[in-house]
Coordinates of C-alpha atoms in Angstrom, one line a residue:
X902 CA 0.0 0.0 0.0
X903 CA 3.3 2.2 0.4
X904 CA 6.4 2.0 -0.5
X905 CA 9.7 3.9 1.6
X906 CA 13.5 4.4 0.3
X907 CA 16.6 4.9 2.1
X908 CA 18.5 7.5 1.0
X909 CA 22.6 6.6 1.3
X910 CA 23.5 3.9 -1.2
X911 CA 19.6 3.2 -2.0
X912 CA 18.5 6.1 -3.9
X913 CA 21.9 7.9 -4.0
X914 CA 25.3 6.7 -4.6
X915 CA 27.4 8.6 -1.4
X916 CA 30.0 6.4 -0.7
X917 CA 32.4 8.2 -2.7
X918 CA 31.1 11.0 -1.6
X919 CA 31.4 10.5 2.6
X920 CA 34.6 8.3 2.6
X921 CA 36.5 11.7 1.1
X922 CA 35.3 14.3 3.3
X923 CA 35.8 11.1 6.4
X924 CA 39.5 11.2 5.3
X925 CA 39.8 15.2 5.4
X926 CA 38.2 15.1 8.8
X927 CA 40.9 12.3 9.9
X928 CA 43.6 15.0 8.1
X929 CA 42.6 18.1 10.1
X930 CA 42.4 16.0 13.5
X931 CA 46.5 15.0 12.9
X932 CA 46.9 18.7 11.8
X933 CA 45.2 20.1 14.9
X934 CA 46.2 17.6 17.7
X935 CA 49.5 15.9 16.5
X936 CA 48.3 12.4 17.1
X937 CA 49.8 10.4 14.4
X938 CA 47.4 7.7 14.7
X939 CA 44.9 9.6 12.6
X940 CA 47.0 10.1 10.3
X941 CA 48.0 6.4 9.9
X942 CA 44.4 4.7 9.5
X943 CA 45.4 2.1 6.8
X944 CA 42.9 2.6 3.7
X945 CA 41.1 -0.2 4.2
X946 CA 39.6 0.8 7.2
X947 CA 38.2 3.6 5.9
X948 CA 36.7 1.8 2.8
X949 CA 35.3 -1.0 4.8
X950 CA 33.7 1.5 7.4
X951 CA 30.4 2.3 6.2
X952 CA 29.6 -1.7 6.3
X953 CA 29.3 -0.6 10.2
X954 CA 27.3 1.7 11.1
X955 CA 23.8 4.0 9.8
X956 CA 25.3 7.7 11.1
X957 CA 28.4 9.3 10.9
X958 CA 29.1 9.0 14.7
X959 CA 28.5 4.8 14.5
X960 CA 30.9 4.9 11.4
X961 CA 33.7 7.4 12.1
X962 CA 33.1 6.0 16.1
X963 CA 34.3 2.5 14.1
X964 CA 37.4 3.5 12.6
X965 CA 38.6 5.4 16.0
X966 CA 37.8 2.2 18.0
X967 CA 40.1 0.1 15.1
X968 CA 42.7 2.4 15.3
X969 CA 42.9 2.4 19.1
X970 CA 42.1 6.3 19.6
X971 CA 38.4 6.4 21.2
X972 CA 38.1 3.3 23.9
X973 CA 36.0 -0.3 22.5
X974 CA 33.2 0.7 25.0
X975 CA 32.8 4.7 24.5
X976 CA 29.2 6.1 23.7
X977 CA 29.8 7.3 20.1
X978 CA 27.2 9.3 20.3
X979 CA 28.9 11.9 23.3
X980 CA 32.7 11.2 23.2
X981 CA 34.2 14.6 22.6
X982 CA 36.8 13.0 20.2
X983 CA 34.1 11.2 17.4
X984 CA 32.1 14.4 18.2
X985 CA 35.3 16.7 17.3
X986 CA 35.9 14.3 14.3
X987 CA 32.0 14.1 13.1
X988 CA 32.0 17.6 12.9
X989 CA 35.1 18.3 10.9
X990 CA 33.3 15.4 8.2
X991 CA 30.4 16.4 7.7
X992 CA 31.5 20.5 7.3
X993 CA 33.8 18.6 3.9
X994 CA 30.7 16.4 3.4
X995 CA 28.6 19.9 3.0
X996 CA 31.1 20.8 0.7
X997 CA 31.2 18.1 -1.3
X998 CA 27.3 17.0 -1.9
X999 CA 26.1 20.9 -2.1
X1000 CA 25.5 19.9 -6.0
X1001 CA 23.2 17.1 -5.0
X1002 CA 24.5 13.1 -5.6
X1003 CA 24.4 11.0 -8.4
X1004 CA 21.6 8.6 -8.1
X1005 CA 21.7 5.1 -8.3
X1006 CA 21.1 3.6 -11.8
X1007 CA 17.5 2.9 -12.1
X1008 CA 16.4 4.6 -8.9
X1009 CA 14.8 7.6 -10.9
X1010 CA 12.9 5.8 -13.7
X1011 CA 11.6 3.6 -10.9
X1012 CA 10.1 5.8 -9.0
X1013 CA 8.5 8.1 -11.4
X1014 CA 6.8 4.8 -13.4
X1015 CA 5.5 3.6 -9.8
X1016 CA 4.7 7.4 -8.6
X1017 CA 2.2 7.2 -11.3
X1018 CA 0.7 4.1 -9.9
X1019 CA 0.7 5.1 -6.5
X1020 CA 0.8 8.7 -6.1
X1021 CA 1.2 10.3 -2.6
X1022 CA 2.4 6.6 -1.4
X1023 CA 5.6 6.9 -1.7
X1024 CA 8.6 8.0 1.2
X1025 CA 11.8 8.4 2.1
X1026 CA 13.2 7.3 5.4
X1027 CA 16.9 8.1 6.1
X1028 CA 19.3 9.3 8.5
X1029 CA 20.6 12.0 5.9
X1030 CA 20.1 15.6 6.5
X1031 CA 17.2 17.1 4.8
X1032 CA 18.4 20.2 3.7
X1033 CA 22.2 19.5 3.4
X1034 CA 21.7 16.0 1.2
X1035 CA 18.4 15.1 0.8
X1036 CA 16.7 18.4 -1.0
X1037 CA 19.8 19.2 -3.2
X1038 CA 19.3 15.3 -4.5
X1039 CA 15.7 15.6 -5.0
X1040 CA 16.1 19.0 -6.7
X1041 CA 18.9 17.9 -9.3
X1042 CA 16.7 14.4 -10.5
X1043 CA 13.1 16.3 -10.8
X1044 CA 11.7 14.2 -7.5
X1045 CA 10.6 17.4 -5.4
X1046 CA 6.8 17.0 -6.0
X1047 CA 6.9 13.1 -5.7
X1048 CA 8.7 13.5 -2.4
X1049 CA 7.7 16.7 -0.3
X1050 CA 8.7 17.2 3.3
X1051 CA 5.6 15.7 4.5
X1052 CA 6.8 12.1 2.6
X1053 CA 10.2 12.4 4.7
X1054 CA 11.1 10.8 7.5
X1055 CA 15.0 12.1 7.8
X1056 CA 17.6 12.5 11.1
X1057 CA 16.1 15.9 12.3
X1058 CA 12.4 13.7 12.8
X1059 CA 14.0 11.1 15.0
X1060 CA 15.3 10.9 18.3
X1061 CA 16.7 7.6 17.4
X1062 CA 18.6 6.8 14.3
X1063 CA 18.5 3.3 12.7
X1064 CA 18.9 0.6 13.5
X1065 CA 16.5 1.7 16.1
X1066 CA 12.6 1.3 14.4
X1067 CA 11.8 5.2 15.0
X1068 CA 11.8 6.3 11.9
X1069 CA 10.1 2.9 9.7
X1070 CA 7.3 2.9 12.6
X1071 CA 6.8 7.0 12.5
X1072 CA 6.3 6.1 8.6
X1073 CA 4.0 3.3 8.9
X1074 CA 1.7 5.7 11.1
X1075 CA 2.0 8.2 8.5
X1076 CA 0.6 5.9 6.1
X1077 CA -2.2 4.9 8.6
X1078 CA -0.6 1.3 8.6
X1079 CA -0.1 0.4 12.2
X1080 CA -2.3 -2.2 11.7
X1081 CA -0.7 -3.8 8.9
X1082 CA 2.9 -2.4 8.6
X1083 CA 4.0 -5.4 6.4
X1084 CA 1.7 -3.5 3.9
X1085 CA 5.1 -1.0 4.0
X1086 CA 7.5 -2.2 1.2
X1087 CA 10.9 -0.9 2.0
X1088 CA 13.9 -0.8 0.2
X1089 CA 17.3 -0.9 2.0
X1090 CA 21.1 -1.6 1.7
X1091 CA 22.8 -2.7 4.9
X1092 CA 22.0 -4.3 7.8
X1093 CA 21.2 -1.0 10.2
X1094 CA 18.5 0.0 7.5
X1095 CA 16.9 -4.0 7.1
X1096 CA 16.4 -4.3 10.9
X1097 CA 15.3 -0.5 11.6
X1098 CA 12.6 -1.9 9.1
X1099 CA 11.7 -5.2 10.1
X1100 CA 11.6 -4.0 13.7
X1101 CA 9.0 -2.1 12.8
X1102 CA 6.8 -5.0 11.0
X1103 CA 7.2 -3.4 7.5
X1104 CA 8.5 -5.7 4.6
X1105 CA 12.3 -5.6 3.1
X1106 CA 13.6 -5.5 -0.3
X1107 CA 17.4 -5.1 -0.3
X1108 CA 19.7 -3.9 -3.3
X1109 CA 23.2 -5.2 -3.2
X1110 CA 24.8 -1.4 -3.6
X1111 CA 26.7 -1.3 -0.5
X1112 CA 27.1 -5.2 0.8
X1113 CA 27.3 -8.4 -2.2
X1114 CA 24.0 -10.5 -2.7
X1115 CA 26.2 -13.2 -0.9
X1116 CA 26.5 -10.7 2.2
X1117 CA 22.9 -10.2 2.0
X1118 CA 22.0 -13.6 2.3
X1119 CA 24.0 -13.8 4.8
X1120 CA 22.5 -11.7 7.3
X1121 CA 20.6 -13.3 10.1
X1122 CA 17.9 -12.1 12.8
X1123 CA 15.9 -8.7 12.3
X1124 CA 19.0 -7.9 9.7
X1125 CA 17.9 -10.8 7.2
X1126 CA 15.9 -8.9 4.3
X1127 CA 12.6 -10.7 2.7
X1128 CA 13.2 -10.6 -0.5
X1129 CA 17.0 -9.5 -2.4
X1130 CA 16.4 -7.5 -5.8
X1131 CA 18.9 -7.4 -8.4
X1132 CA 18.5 -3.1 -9.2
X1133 CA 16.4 -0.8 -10.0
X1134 CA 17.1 -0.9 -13.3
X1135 CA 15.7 -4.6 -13.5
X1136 CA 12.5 -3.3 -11.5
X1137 CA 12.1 0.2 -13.7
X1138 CA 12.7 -2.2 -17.0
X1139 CA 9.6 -4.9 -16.1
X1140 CA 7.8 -1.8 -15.2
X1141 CA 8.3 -0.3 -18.6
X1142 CA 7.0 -4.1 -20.2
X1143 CA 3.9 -3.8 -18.5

């Protein structure tokens, strides 16, 4: 009866766009506080951190832990140092994604061919910013009208960011599904976003953007997705047939 979209790595391909600005704000902590072990993150870590976390303070919070600089059992969410670090990020992320990201290929034509199906049904639930990345993304692809602030569920809505169920149940109420929220199609990428979703009853289509189909079905527990899809190109293309 609805349908909801994350935002990072869903609908919009940020990946290359956070890692950069995560490695500028790793730059300026060296530069400002001489510890070397910013400086030293090996690469990987930084690639393979968005596999852990949905927010930049569970993600950056990741790599300090690896690299020995904030403790294993710190609250991400106050430590002055991921604090210090977040905000140095997301001031290069604001930067960087002021244009509006690319989108994932597919992601437009699908929505507009299923917008005109079910108009007014469709939203976006995310932990992105809605004026810093989500508006400049919906401005640059045409997808304003189908999405208006009403249809958006993003990090200033919730007190709780995913993998908490805040912001999937806040949508299902929207949609006046409480009732039935596995009449709530979502469509994720990583495990944070699956089990925010299935937490709150609705039901889970994941892309393999950011983790492999293999990774996917892998996933156990409240992070195991109901159904894997290949794109949205696949989706947008059998739409098109019909």
């Amino acid at each position: 009866e609805a349908i909801a979209f994350d935002y990072d790595g869903t609908l919009a391909i940020t990946q290359g766009l956070h890692e950069p600005a995560r490695n500028r704000a790793f730059e300026i902590m060296f530069e400002t506080t001489g510890d070397t072990r910013f400086r030293d993150v090996p690469k990987e870590v930084h690639a393979e951190a968005h596999r852990h976390g949905s927010s930049p303070h569970t993600i950056i919070g990741w790599i300090l832990q690896q690299s020995e600089i904030v403790p294993a059992d710190a609250d991400l969410y106050s430590h002055p140092v991921v604090e210090e670090t977040v905000s140095h990020k997301d001031k290069a992320y604001q930067d960087i994604v002021g244009a509006g990201a690319d989108a994932v290929r597919g992601a437009v034509d699908y929505i507009q061919h299923i917008d005109q199906a079910m108009p007014g049904q469709l939203a976006i639930v995310t932990t992105a910013r809605l004026d810093i990345e989500l508006r400049p993304f919906l401005k640059r692809h045409g997808l304003e009208d189908i999405f208006p602030d009403s249809r958006i569920t993003a990090r200033e809505n919730v007190a709780s960011l995913k993998p908490d169920p805040e912001a999937y149940t806040r949508t299902i109420q929207m949609f006046g599904l409480e009732d039935r929220p596995d009449r709530l199609l979502v469509y994720e990428d990583t495990g944070h976003g699956i089990e925010s979703a299935k937490r709150a009853g609705a039901f889970v289509a994941a892309l393999p953007t950011t983790h492999s189909v293999e990774e996917l079905e892998a996933l156990e527990g409240y992070q195991r997705p109901d159904v894997i899809i290949p794109s949205f190109a696949d989706l947008a293309a059998r739409l098109q047939a019909i």
